[in-house]
């Protein structure tokens, strides 16, 4: 990883809305002339990217604002709701609770990489089949958490109780969870898991 | 979040050197507390030193009488460890009760202990199991937790690893806040080589041992032995989740449940 001071780039980044890394990133009192941009490499859904980011930029903001992968949502921004869940090195992570620089060199999977060739992934299809979404805002996080769950528990039977415990970090304010749990169990089964 | 300089050293000595040379540095472990704290501008460090690439801080090693866990080992790895589950099932269970799966992917043992959150789970196990905290220059046992978000660590002192002696039996029971999954009260009870130990978290400014229960359980390791013990609410936490009196009551309930699980 290369670190360097780019005073000129920094002030341009700070004032041009086209490269705005998020509404909360800039406020009063920051010494903009000293903003240090760090070069990072991310592989997102199989595509390699090299980017310059501020150390304080959150992974979710890089995904949404710089890579325009807006399927990963920001709900609470306090690491409670789970709608920003992505996979980093195969593990579920709240992208609002990780700095982009921490993810340097990592393999990242987002909801955009789940369907292949326009065909829904079995887990996505199960969510549709079971009416596991209404407004859909929480769905990307639910799917990414569910996929990580199935991967981690593929050698053991998946139960209703396990799914409920594993979804504790993902909030849905519409459906009441019943159809989500049914969808995760059905999706896991369709993926060949022992559900 | 205010800006800061970001460092990602690959050795412990490099990390300490950066810390020593920075104006107002902070170490970054798993970030599950620190990053929300930075977002709220409750901390505004000049330098953030990410410990994630220091290989010496990771891993679980099994000894004859203890399990040693690197400070940067995440909760998901502790709870998934077959060795931990076999030798100290209470510790494997506890790690799986921290936060949620995404938090467990990132959050670390060392970060949780160094933060000494009054509602964190691990401190109860550290006290009950009689764990030893290793820093680069010394070891710290019983007197690690010193207050609200306060520990015996000196500025710039890092946790390298934690050794948990393998107990004869141990259990952790927690009454959790359903939204945050933090412990409203959590109690870890262990029968160790040096006797019965009871570690309580969530109730006070930091985790503490409950001497009366330890004495009672040493005489008779049954839930009945501790049901009569009145816990004073003095010095216990009171917040919107629970009053001090409620927490005092919960200590007895959680301790009895832990004893029942292994009696």
Short mmCIF file of C-alpha atoms in Angstrom, two decimals:
data_model
loop_
_atom_site.label_atom_id
_atom_site.label_comp_id
_atom_site.label_asym_id
_atom_site.label_seq_id
_atom_site.Cartn_x
_atom_site.Cartn_y
_atom_site.Cartn_z
CA UNK A 1 0.00 0.00 0.00
CA UNK A 2 1.30 3.46 -0.87
CA UNK A 3 0.61 6.45 1.31
CA UNK A 4 1.31 9.96 0.15
CA UNK A 5 0.29 13.54 0.63
CA UNK A 6 -1.66 15.01 -2.28
CA UNK A 7 -2.62 18.43 -1.08
CA UNK A 8 -3.87 19.51 -4.47
CA UNK A 9 -5.91 16.38 -5.04
CA UNK A 10 -7.26 16.56 -1.55
CA UNK A 11 -8.72 20.00 -1.88
CA UNK A 12 -10.16 19.11 -5.26
CA UNK A 13 -11.71 15.97 -3.82
CA UNK A 14 -13.15 17.95 -0.98
CA UNK A 15 -14.88 20.59 -3.04
CA UNK A 16 -16.11 18.76 -6.13
CA UNK A 17 -19.48 17.11 -5.58
CA UNK A 18 -18.79 14.64 -8.42
CA UNK A 19 -16.37 12.78 -6.21
CA UNK A 20 -18.22 13.37 -2.97
CA UNK A 21 -17.46 10.41 -0.69
CA UNK A 22 -20.56 10.93 1.41
CA UNK A 23 -22.46 13.76 3.02
CA UNK A 24 -20.94 13.23 6.46
CA UNK A 25 -17.34 13.00 5.35
CA UNK A 26 -16.61 16.70 5.32
CA UNK A 27 -17.48 19.15 8.01
CA UNK A 28 -16.00 22.06 9.79
CA UNK A 29 -12.58 22.09 11.35
CA UNK A 30 -10.71 19.62 9.18
CA UNK A 31 -7.29 20.58 7.96
CA UNK A 32 -8.03 19.93 4.31
CA UNK A 33 -4.55 20.85 3.21
CA UNK A 34 -3.21 17.94 5.22
CA UNK A 35 -5.69 15.34 3.98
CA UNK A 36 -3.75 12.28 3.07
CA UNK A 37 -5.02 10.11 0.26
CA UNK A 38 -4.18 6.45 0.41
CA UNK A 39 -4.09 4.17 -2.58
CA UNK A 40 -5.96 0.92 -2.08
CA UNK A 41 -6.76 -2.09 -4.23
CA UNK A 42 -10.07 -3.87 -3.91
CA UNK A 43 -11.43 -6.79 -5.87
CA UNK A 44 -15.18 -6.30 -5.92
CA UNK A 45 -17.34 -9.07 -7.39
CA UNK A 46 -14.30 -10.31 -9.28
CA UNK A 47 -13.26 -6.94 -10.73
CA UNK A 48 -10.03 -5.34 -9.53
CA UNK A 49 -10.11 -1.63 -8.65
CA UNK A 50 -7.36 0.73 -7.60
CA UNK A 51 -8.63 3.81 -5.80
CA UNK A 52 -7.39 6.75 -3.80
CA UNK A 53 -9.33 7.29 -0.60
CA UNK A 54 -9.08 9.27 2.58
CA UNK A 55 -8.25 7.10 5.60
CA UNK A 56 -11.59 8.01 7.17
CA UNK A 57 -13.68 6.92 4.18
CA UNK A 58 -15.92 4.00 5.04
CA UNK A 59 -15.97 0.91 2.84
CA UNK A 60 -19.69 1.38 2.21
CA UNK A 61 -19.05 4.88 0.83
CA UNK A 62 -16.39 3.62 -1.56
CA UNK A 63 -18.74 0.92 -2.81
CA UNK A 64 -21.68 3.27 -3.23
CA UNK A 65 -20.13 6.59 -4.18
CA UNK A 66 -16.94 5.65 -6.00
CA UNK A 67 -17.86 2.30 -7.56
CA UNK A 68 -21.57 3.20 -7.85
CA UNK A 69 -22.57 -0.18 -6.42
CA UNK A 70 -25.64 1.20 -4.71
CA UNK A 71 -27.24 -2.16 -3.94
CA UNK A 72 -25.38 -2.06 -0.62
CA UNK A 73 -27.53 0.28 1.43
CA UNK A 74 -26.91 2.56 4.40
CA UNK A 75 -29.68 2.31 6.96
CA UNK A 76 -28.66 3.29 10.46
CA UNK A 77 -24.96 4.11 9.94
CA UNK A 78 -24.45 2.97 13.54
CA UNK A 79 -23.69 -0.71 12.75
CA UNK A 80 -27.04 -1.90 14.09
CA UNK A 81 -29.24 -2.59 11.07
CA UNK A 82 -27.14 -4.74 8.76
CA UNK A 83 -28.37 -3.38 5.41
CA UNK A 84 -24.76 -2.56 4.49
CA UNK A 85 -23.60 -6.16 4.93
CA UNK A 86 -21.08 -7.29 2.30
CA UNK A 87 -18.55 -10.13 2.28
CA UNK A 88 -14.91 -9.30 2.91
CA UNK A 89 -12.66 -12.31 2.36
CA UNK A 90 -15.78 -14.47 2.43
CA UNK A 91 -17.08 -13.21 5.75
CA UNK A 92 -20.07 -11.00 6.45
CA UNK A 93 -19.01 -7.49 7.44
CA UNK A 94 -20.95 -4.30 8.06
CA UNK A 95 -19.47 -2.02 5.44
CA UNK A 96 -20.42 1.04 7.50
CA UNK A 97 -18.20 -0.22 10.33
CA UNK A 98 -15.07 -0.79 8.27
CA UNK A 99 -12.74 1.76 6.78
CA UNK A 100 -12.01 1.32 3.09
CA UNK A 101 -8.29 1.27 3.92
CA UNK A 102 -8.86 -1.75 6.17
CA UNK A 103 -10.20 -3.64 3.16
CA UNK A 104 -7.12 -2.91 1.05
CA UNK A 105 -6.11 -6.03 -0.88
CA UNK A 106 -9.28 -7.92 0.02
CA UNK A 107 -11.84 -9.76 -2.04
CA UNK A 108 -15.25 -8.17 -1.59
CA UNK A 109 -18.63 -9.50 -2.65
CA UNK A 110 -21.71 -7.30 -2.83
CA UNK A 111 -25.33 -7.98 -3.74
CA UNK A 112 -24.59 -6.94 -7.34
CA UNK A 113 -22.42 -10.02 -7.80
CA UNK A 114 -24.96 -12.54 -6.53
CA UNK A 115 -27.19 -13.05 -9.61
CA UNK A 116 -25.37 -14.58 -12.58
CA UNK A 117 -26.18 -13.74 -16.21
CA UNK A 118 -29.46 -12.16 -15.29
CA UNK A 119 -30.64 -15.24 -13.40
CA UNK A 120 -31.47 -14.81 -9.72
CA UNK A 121 -29.36 -16.76 -7.24
CA UNK A 122 -31.39 -19.50 -5.50
CA UNK A 123 -31.35 -17.44 -2.30
CA UNK A 124 -32.72 -14.40 -4.14
CA UNK A 125 -35.34 -16.56 -5.85
CA UNK A 126 -36.37 -17.95 -2.46
CA UNK A 127 -36.84 -14.41 -1.10
CA UNK A 128 -39.14 -13.62 -4.02
CA UNK A 129 -40.98 -16.92 -3.77
CA UNK A 130 -41.61 -16.52 -0.01
CA UNK A 131 -42.51 -12.84 -0.16
CA UNK A 132 -39.55 -12.13 2.14
CA UNK A 133 -39.50 -8.45 1.28
CA UNK A 134 -41.90 -5.59 1.04
CA UNK A 135 -39.99 -2.34 0.61
CA UNK A 136 -36.80 -4.27 -0.14
CA UNK A 137 -34.45 -1.88 1.64
CA UNK A 138 -33.05 -4.53 4.00
CA UNK A 139 -32.98 -7.29 1.39
CA UNK A 140 -29.37 -6.88 0.14
CA UNK A 141 -28.06 -7.19 3.68
CA UNK A 142 -30.37 -10.11 4.45
CA UNK A 143 -29.20 -11.97 1.32
CA UNK A 144 -25.51 -11.38 2.02
CA UNK A 145 -25.90 -12.51 5.64
CA UNK A 146 -27.91 -15.56 4.53
CA UNK A 147 -25.30 -16.56 1.94
CA UNK A 148 -22.51 -16.32 4.52
CA UNK A 149 -24.63 -18.35 6.93
CA UNK A 150 -25.23 -21.14 4.42
CA UNK A 151 -21.53 -21.22 3.53
CA UNK A 152 -20.49 -21.45 7.18
CA UNK A 153 -23.06 -24.06 8.23
CA UNK A 154 -23.11 -26.23 5.11
CA UNK A 155 -21.97 -29.30 7.03
CA UNK A 156 -24.71 -29.15 9.65
CA UNK A 157 -28.51 -29.03 9.42
CA UNK A 158 -29.86 -25.48 9.27
CA UNK A 159 -32.78 -24.89 11.60
CA UNK A 160 -35.32 -22.16 12.12
CA UNK A 161 -33.62 -21.29 15.45
CA UNK A 162 -30.17 -20.99 13.86
CA UNK A 163 -31.48 -18.75 11.08
CA UNK A 164 -33.19 -16.48 13.59
CA UNK A 165 -30.04 -16.17 15.69
CA UNK A 166 -27.84 -15.53 12.66
CA UNK A 167 -30.15 -12.81 11.35
CA UNK A 168 -29.98 -10.86 14.63
CA UNK A 169 -27.81 -8.21 13.03
CA UNK A 170 -30.19 -7.56 10.14
CA UNK A 171 -33.28 -5.49 10.74
CA UNK A 172 -36.43 -5.61 8.66
CA UNK A 173 -39.16 -3.11 9.48
CA UNK A 174 -41.79 -4.49 7.07
CA UNK A 175 -42.31 -8.22 6.93
CA UNK A 176 -41.96 -9.35 10.53
CA UNK A 177 -39.18 -11.87 9.73
CA UNK A 178 -41.40 -14.96 9.37
CA UNK A 179 -41.16 -15.04 5.56
CA UNK A 180 -37.48 -14.08 5.69
CA UNK A 181 -36.66 -17.09 7.86
CA UNK A 182 -38.72 -19.32 5.55
CA UNK A 183 -36.88 -17.89 2.54
CA UNK A 184 -33.43 -18.43 4.04
CA UNK A 185 -34.29 -22.06 4.85
CA UNK A 186 -35.70 -22.61 1.36
CA UNK A 187 -32.77 -20.81 -0.27
CA UNK A 188 -30.30 -22.90 1.71
CA UNK A 189 -32.07 -26.06 0.59
CA UNK A 190 -32.02 -24.91 -3.03
CA UNK A 191 -28.29 -24.29 -2.66
CA UNK A 192 -27.83 -27.91 -1.66
CA UNK A 193 -27.39 -27.25 2.05
CA UNK A 194 -28.72 -29.74 4.57
CA UNK A 195 -31.66 -27.51 5.56
CA UNK B 1 -15.40 11.47 11.23
CA UNK B 2 -12.37 13.71 11.48
CA UNK B 3 -9.47 12.74 9.32
CA UNK B 4 -6.37 10.99 10.59
CA UNK B 5 -3.22 9.39 9.29
CA UNK B 6 -3.63 5.65 8.79
CA UNK B 7 -0.87 3.15 9.46
CA UNK B 8 -0.82 -0.58 8.95
CA UNK B 9 2.38 -1.96 10.48
CA UNK B 10 3.37 -5.59 10.02
CA UNK B 11 5.29 -6.02 13.24
CA UNK B 12 4.62 -5.23 16.87
CA UNK B 13 7.76 -3.14 17.23
CA UNK B 14 6.80 -1.07 14.20
CA UNK B 15 3.35 -0.46 15.72
CA UNK B 16 4.84 0.69 19.00
CA UNK B 17 7.31 2.94 17.21
CA UNK B 18 4.53 4.66 15.25
CA UNK B 19 2.52 5.09 18.44
CA UNK B 20 5.47 6.65 20.24
CA UNK B 21 6.06 9.13 17.42
CA UNK B 22 2.44 10.27 16.93
CA UNK B 23 0.65 13.20 18.55
CA UNK B 24 -2.60 11.52 19.59
CA UNK B 25 -2.61 7.96 18.27
CA UNK B 26 -5.08 5.11 18.69
CA UNK B 27 -4.67 1.42 17.95
CA UNK B 28 -7.36 -0.08 15.71
CA UNK B 29 -8.28 -3.71 16.38
CA UNK B 30 -11.55 -4.98 14.86
CA UNK B 31 -13.06 -1.50 14.84
CA UNK B 32 -16.55 -2.55 15.92
CA UNK B 33 -16.48 -0.04 18.75
CA UNK B 34 -13.78 2.33 17.55
CA UNK B 35 -15.22 3.10 14.12
CA UNK B 36 -18.68 4.05 15.45
CA UNK B 37 -16.83 6.10 18.10
CA UNK B 38 -14.83 7.92 15.41
CA UNK B 39 -18.00 8.53 13.41
CA UNK B 40 -19.55 10.24 16.40
CA UNK B 41 -16.34 12.22 16.90
CA UNK B 42 -16.12 10.98 20.46
CA UNK B 43 -12.47 10.27 19.68
CA UNK B 44 -10.44 12.36 17.25
CA UNK B 45 -7.05 10.68 16.94
CA UNK B 46 -4.24 12.14 14.86
CA UNK B 47 -3.13 8.65 13.86
CA UNK B 48 -4.92 5.32 13.62
CA UNK B 49 -2.63 2.30 13.82
CA UNK B 50 -4.33 -0.76 12.34
CA UNK B 51 -3.08 -3.98 13.97
CA UNK B 52 -4.72 -6.31 11.44
CA UNK B 53 -1.56 -7.22 9.53
CA UNK B 54 0.57 -8.15 12.52
CA UNK B 55 0.69 -11.94 12.20
CA UNK B 56 2.04 -12.40 15.74
CA UNK B 57 -1.24 -11.11 17.19
CA UNK B 58 -3.42 -13.80 15.59
CA UNK B 59 -4.20 -17.41 16.22
CA UNK B 60 -5.27 -19.95 18.81
CA UNK B 61 -2.72 -22.30 20.34
CA UNK B 62 -3.47 -25.21 22.61
CA UNK B 63 -1.21 -25.95 25.56
CA UNK B 64 -1.36 -28.70 28.15
CA UNK B 65 -3.11 -26.56 30.70
CA UNK B 66 -4.29 -23.52 28.80
CA UNK B 67 -5.54 -22.10 25.53
CA UNK B 68 -3.71 -19.02 24.29
CA UNK B 69 -5.54 -16.71 21.92
CA UNK B 70 -3.89 -13.91 19.97
CA UNK B 71 -5.31 -10.47 20.66
CA UNK B 72 -6.38 -9.91 17.04
CA UNK B 73 -8.25 -13.22 16.80
CA UNK B 74 -11.85 -12.44 15.93
CA UNK B 75 -14.87 -13.74 17.83
CA UNK B 76 -15.96 -15.82 14.80
CA UNK B 77 -12.67 -17.74 14.89
CA UNK B 78 -12.89 -18.35 18.64
CA UNK B 79 -16.46 -19.63 18.50
CA UNK B 80 -15.67 -21.79 15.43
CA UNK B 81 -12.57 -23.33 17.00
CA UNK B 82 -13.13 -27.04 17.67
CA UNK B 83 -10.29 -26.94 20.22
CA UNK B 84 -11.87 -24.08 22.17
CA UNK B 85 -15.28 -25.79 22.00
CA UNK B 86 -13.77 -29.04 23.30
CA UNK B 87 -11.51 -27.67 26.04
CA UNK B 88 -13.35 -24.54 27.24
CA UNK B 89 -16.88 -24.83 25.80
CA UNK B 90 -18.00 -21.83 27.88
CA UNK B 91 -15.50 -19.62 26.03
CA UNK B 92 -16.58 -20.90 22.61
CA UNK B 93 -20.21 -20.28 23.57
CA UNK B 94 -19.43 -16.79 24.89
CA UNK B 95 -17.63 -15.74 21.71
CA UNK B 96 -20.66 -16.82 19.68
CA UNK B 97 -22.92 -14.61 21.79
CA UNK B 98 -21.04 -11.38 21.07
CA UNK B 99 -22.93 -9.03 18.76
CA UNK B 100 -24.04 -10.61 15.50
CA UNK B 101 -22.25 -12.58 12.73
CA UNK B 102 -20.89 -9.45 11.01
CA UNK B 103 -19.60 -8.04 14.29
CA UNK B 104 -17.99 -11.41 15.09
CA UNK B 105 -16.19 -11.39 11.72
CA UNK B 106 -14.34 -8.21 12.74
CA UNK B 107 -14.43 -7.80 16.51
CA UNK B 108 -11.41 -9.16 18.37
CA UNK B 109 -10.59 -10.54 21.80
CA UNK B 110 -7.85 -7.97 22.42
CA UNK B 111 -10.00 -5.08 21.27
CA UNK B 112 -12.86 -6.14 23.51
CA UNK B 113 -10.61 -6.43 26.56
CA UNK B 114 -8.64 -3.24 25.98
CA UNK B 115 -11.89 -1.32 25.58
CA UNK B 116 -13.26 -2.64 28.91
CA UNK B 117 -16.83 -1.84 27.95
CA UNK B 118 -18.92 -2.43 31.07
CA UNK B 119 -21.32 -4.61 29.03
CA UNK B 120 -18.76 -6.62 27.04
CA UNK B 121 -18.86 -10.42 27.36
CA UNK B 122 -15.20 -11.47 27.39
CA UNK B 123 -14.23 -9.69 30.64
CA UNK B 124 -16.48 -12.05 32.64
CA UNK B 125 -14.62 -15.06 31.22
CA UNK B 126 -11.20 -13.48 31.76
CA UNK B 127 -11.98 -13.06 35.46
CA UNK B 128 -13.78 -16.37 36.00
CA UNK B 129 -11.20 -18.46 34.17
CA UNK B 130 -8.28 -16.61 35.74
CA UNK B 131 -6.87 -15.64 32.35
CA UNK B 132 -3.53 -13.90 31.96
CA UNK B 133 -3.18 -10.93 29.63
CA UNK B 134 0.18 -10.75 27.88
CA UNK B 135 1.58 -7.43 26.70
CA UNK B 136 4.99 -7.12 25.02
CA UNK B 137 6.72 -6.46 28.34
CA UNK B 138 4.66 -8.03 31.12
CA UNK B 139 1.71 -10.19 32.11
CA UNK B 140 -1.39 -8.96 33.89
CA UNK B 141 -3.78 -11.26 35.72
CA UNK B 142 -6.48 -10.33 38.22
CA UNK B 143 -6.19 -6.56 38.20
CA UNK B 144 -6.64 -5.89 34.47
CA UNK B 145 -10.05 -4.18 34.55
CA UNK B 146 -9.80 -1.00 36.59
CA UNK B 147 -12.92 1.01 35.75
CA UNK B 148 -15.35 2.26 33.13
CA UNK B 149 -13.47 1.80 29.82
CA UNK B 150 -10.31 1.71 31.94
CA UNK B 151 -7.71 -1.03 32.17
CA UNK B 152 -4.27 -1.59 33.64
CA UNK B 153 -2.76 -1.00 30.19
CA UNK B 154 -0.42 1.97 30.00
CA UNK B 155 -0.72 4.37 27.04
CA UNK B 156 0.71 2.61 23.99
CA UNK B 157 0.74 -0.76 25.72
CA UNK B 158 -0.80 -3.49 23.57
CA UNK B 159 -2.38 -6.83 24.36
CA UNK B 160 -0.44 -9.49 22.47
CA UNK B 161 -2.32 -12.58 23.61
CA UNK B 162 -4.47 -13.96 26.39
CA UNK B 163 -3.93 -17.33 28.11
CA UNK B 164 -7.04 -19.03 29.44
CA UNK B 165 -6.29 -21.88 31.88
CA UNK B 166 -8.45 -24.88 31.03
CA UNK B 167 -11.03 -25.13 33.86
CA UNK B 168 -12.56 -28.29 35.25
CA UNK B 169 -15.90 -26.84 34.26
CA UNK B 170 -17.25 -23.42 33.33
CA UNK B 171 -20.39 -21.77 32.00
CA UNK B 172 -21.39 -18.30 30.85
CA UNK B 173 -24.94 -17.03 31.05
CA UNK B 174 -26.01 -13.63 29.84
CA UNK B 175 -29.17 -11.57 29.96
CA UNK B 176 -28.72 -9.65 26.77
CA UNK B 177 -30.07 -6.45 25.44
CA UNK B 178 -32.05 -7.77 22.45
CA UNK B 179 -31.20 -4.77 20.27
CA UNK B 180 -27.47 -4.45 20.89
CA UNK B 181 -26.79 -8.01 22.11
CA UNK B 182 -24.57 -6.52 24.81
CA UNK B 183 -24.91 -8.06 28.27
CA UNK B 184 -27.35 -6.29 30.59
CA UNK B 185 -25.73 -8.71 33.01
CA UNK B 186 -23.50 -11.68 32.20
CA UNK B 187 -22.02 -14.13 34.69
CA UNK B 188 -19.28 -16.65 34.08
CA UNK B 189 -18.83 -19.36 36.72
CA UNK B 190 -15.77 -21.61 36.62
CA UNK B 191 -14.21 -24.33 38.67
CA UNK B 192 -10.51 -23.77 38.16
CA UNK B 193 -7.36 -25.29 39.62
CA UNK B 194 -7.34 -22.44 42.13
CA UNK B 195 -10.97 -22.87 43.14
CA UNK B 196 -14.38 -21.53 42.15
CA UNK B 197 -14.36 -18.15 40.44
CA UNK B 198 -17.35 -15.99 39.47
CA UNK B 199 -16.91 -13.16 36.95
CA UNK B 200 -19.69 -10.60 36.45
CA UNK B 201 -20.04 -8.21 33.52
CA UNK B 202 -22.68 -5.68 32.52
CA UNK B 203 -23.50 -4.81 36.13
CA UNK B 204 -20.77 -2.44 37.29
CA UNK B 205 -18.32 0.08 35.88
CA UNK B 206 -16.21 -2.83 34.72
CA UNK B 207 -16.21 -6.59 35.16
CA UNK B 208 -15.66 -7.84 38.71
CA UNK B 209 -15.53 -11.04 40.75
CA UNK B 210 -18.29 -11.92 43.22
CA UNK B 211 -16.52 -13.21 46.34
CA UNK B 212 -19.62 -14.25 48.32
CA UNK B 213 -20.82 -16.48 45.52
CA UNK B 214 -17.35 -17.95 45.09
CA UNK B 215 -17.28 -18.88 48.79
CA UNK B 216 -20.79 -20.33 48.73
CA UNK B 217 -20.17 -22.35 45.59
CA UNK B 218 -16.91 -23.66 47.02
CA UNK B 219 -18.90 -25.13 49.90
CA UNK B 220 -21.67 -26.48 47.66
CA UNK B 221 -21.67 -26.22 43.88
CA UNK B 222 -25.43 -25.94 43.47
CA UNK B 223 -27.72 -23.13 42.34
CA UNK B 224 -29.40 -23.31 45.75
CA UNK B 225 -26.15 -22.37 47.44
CA UNK B 226 -26.27 -18.87 45.94
CA UNK B 227 -29.99 -18.13 45.75
CA UNK B 228 -29.96 -16.60 49.25
CA UNK B 229 -27.11 -14.21 48.56
CA UNK B 230 -28.36 -10.64 48.46
CA UNK B 231 -26.38 -8.55 45.98
CA UNK B 232 -26.10 -4.90 46.89
CA UNK B 233 -27.19 -2.50 44.19
CA UNK B 234 -24.68 0.03 45.40
CA UNK B 235 -22.17 0.92 42.67
CA UNK B 236 -24.13 -1.01 40.03
CA UNK B 237 -25.10 0.57 36.73
CA UNK B 238 -28.47 2.16 36.19
CA UNK B 239 -29.58 3.19 32.70
CA UNK B 240 -32.59 3.12 30.42
CA UNK B 241 -32.21 -0.65 30.00
CA UNK B 242 -32.19 -1.64 33.66
CA UNK B 243 -32.03 -0.16 37.15
CA UNK B 244 -29.23 -1.03 39.55
CA UNK B 245 -31.69 -3.09 41.62
CA UNK B 246 -32.72 -5.05 38.53
CA UNK B 247 -29.09 -5.70 37.64
CA UNK B 248 -28.36 -6.82 41.22
CA UNK B 249 -31.19 -9.34 40.91
CA UNK B 250 -29.97 -10.48 37.49
CA UNK B 251 -26.52 -11.31 38.87
CA UNK B 252 -28.13 -13.95 41.07
CA UNK B 253 -30.33 -15.29 38.29
CA UNK B 254 -27.53 -15.51 35.72
CA UNK B 255 -25.12 -17.06 38.22
CA UNK B 256 -27.69 -19.69 39.19
CA UNK B 257 -28.32 -20.48 35.52
CA UNK B 258 -24.58 -20.83 34.88
CA UNK B 259 -24.19 -23.14 37.89
CA UNK B 260 -27.22 -25.20 36.81
CA UNK B 261 -25.69 -25.67 33.38
CA UNK B 262 -22.60 -27.42 34.78
CA UNK B 263 -23.55 -28.63 38.29
#
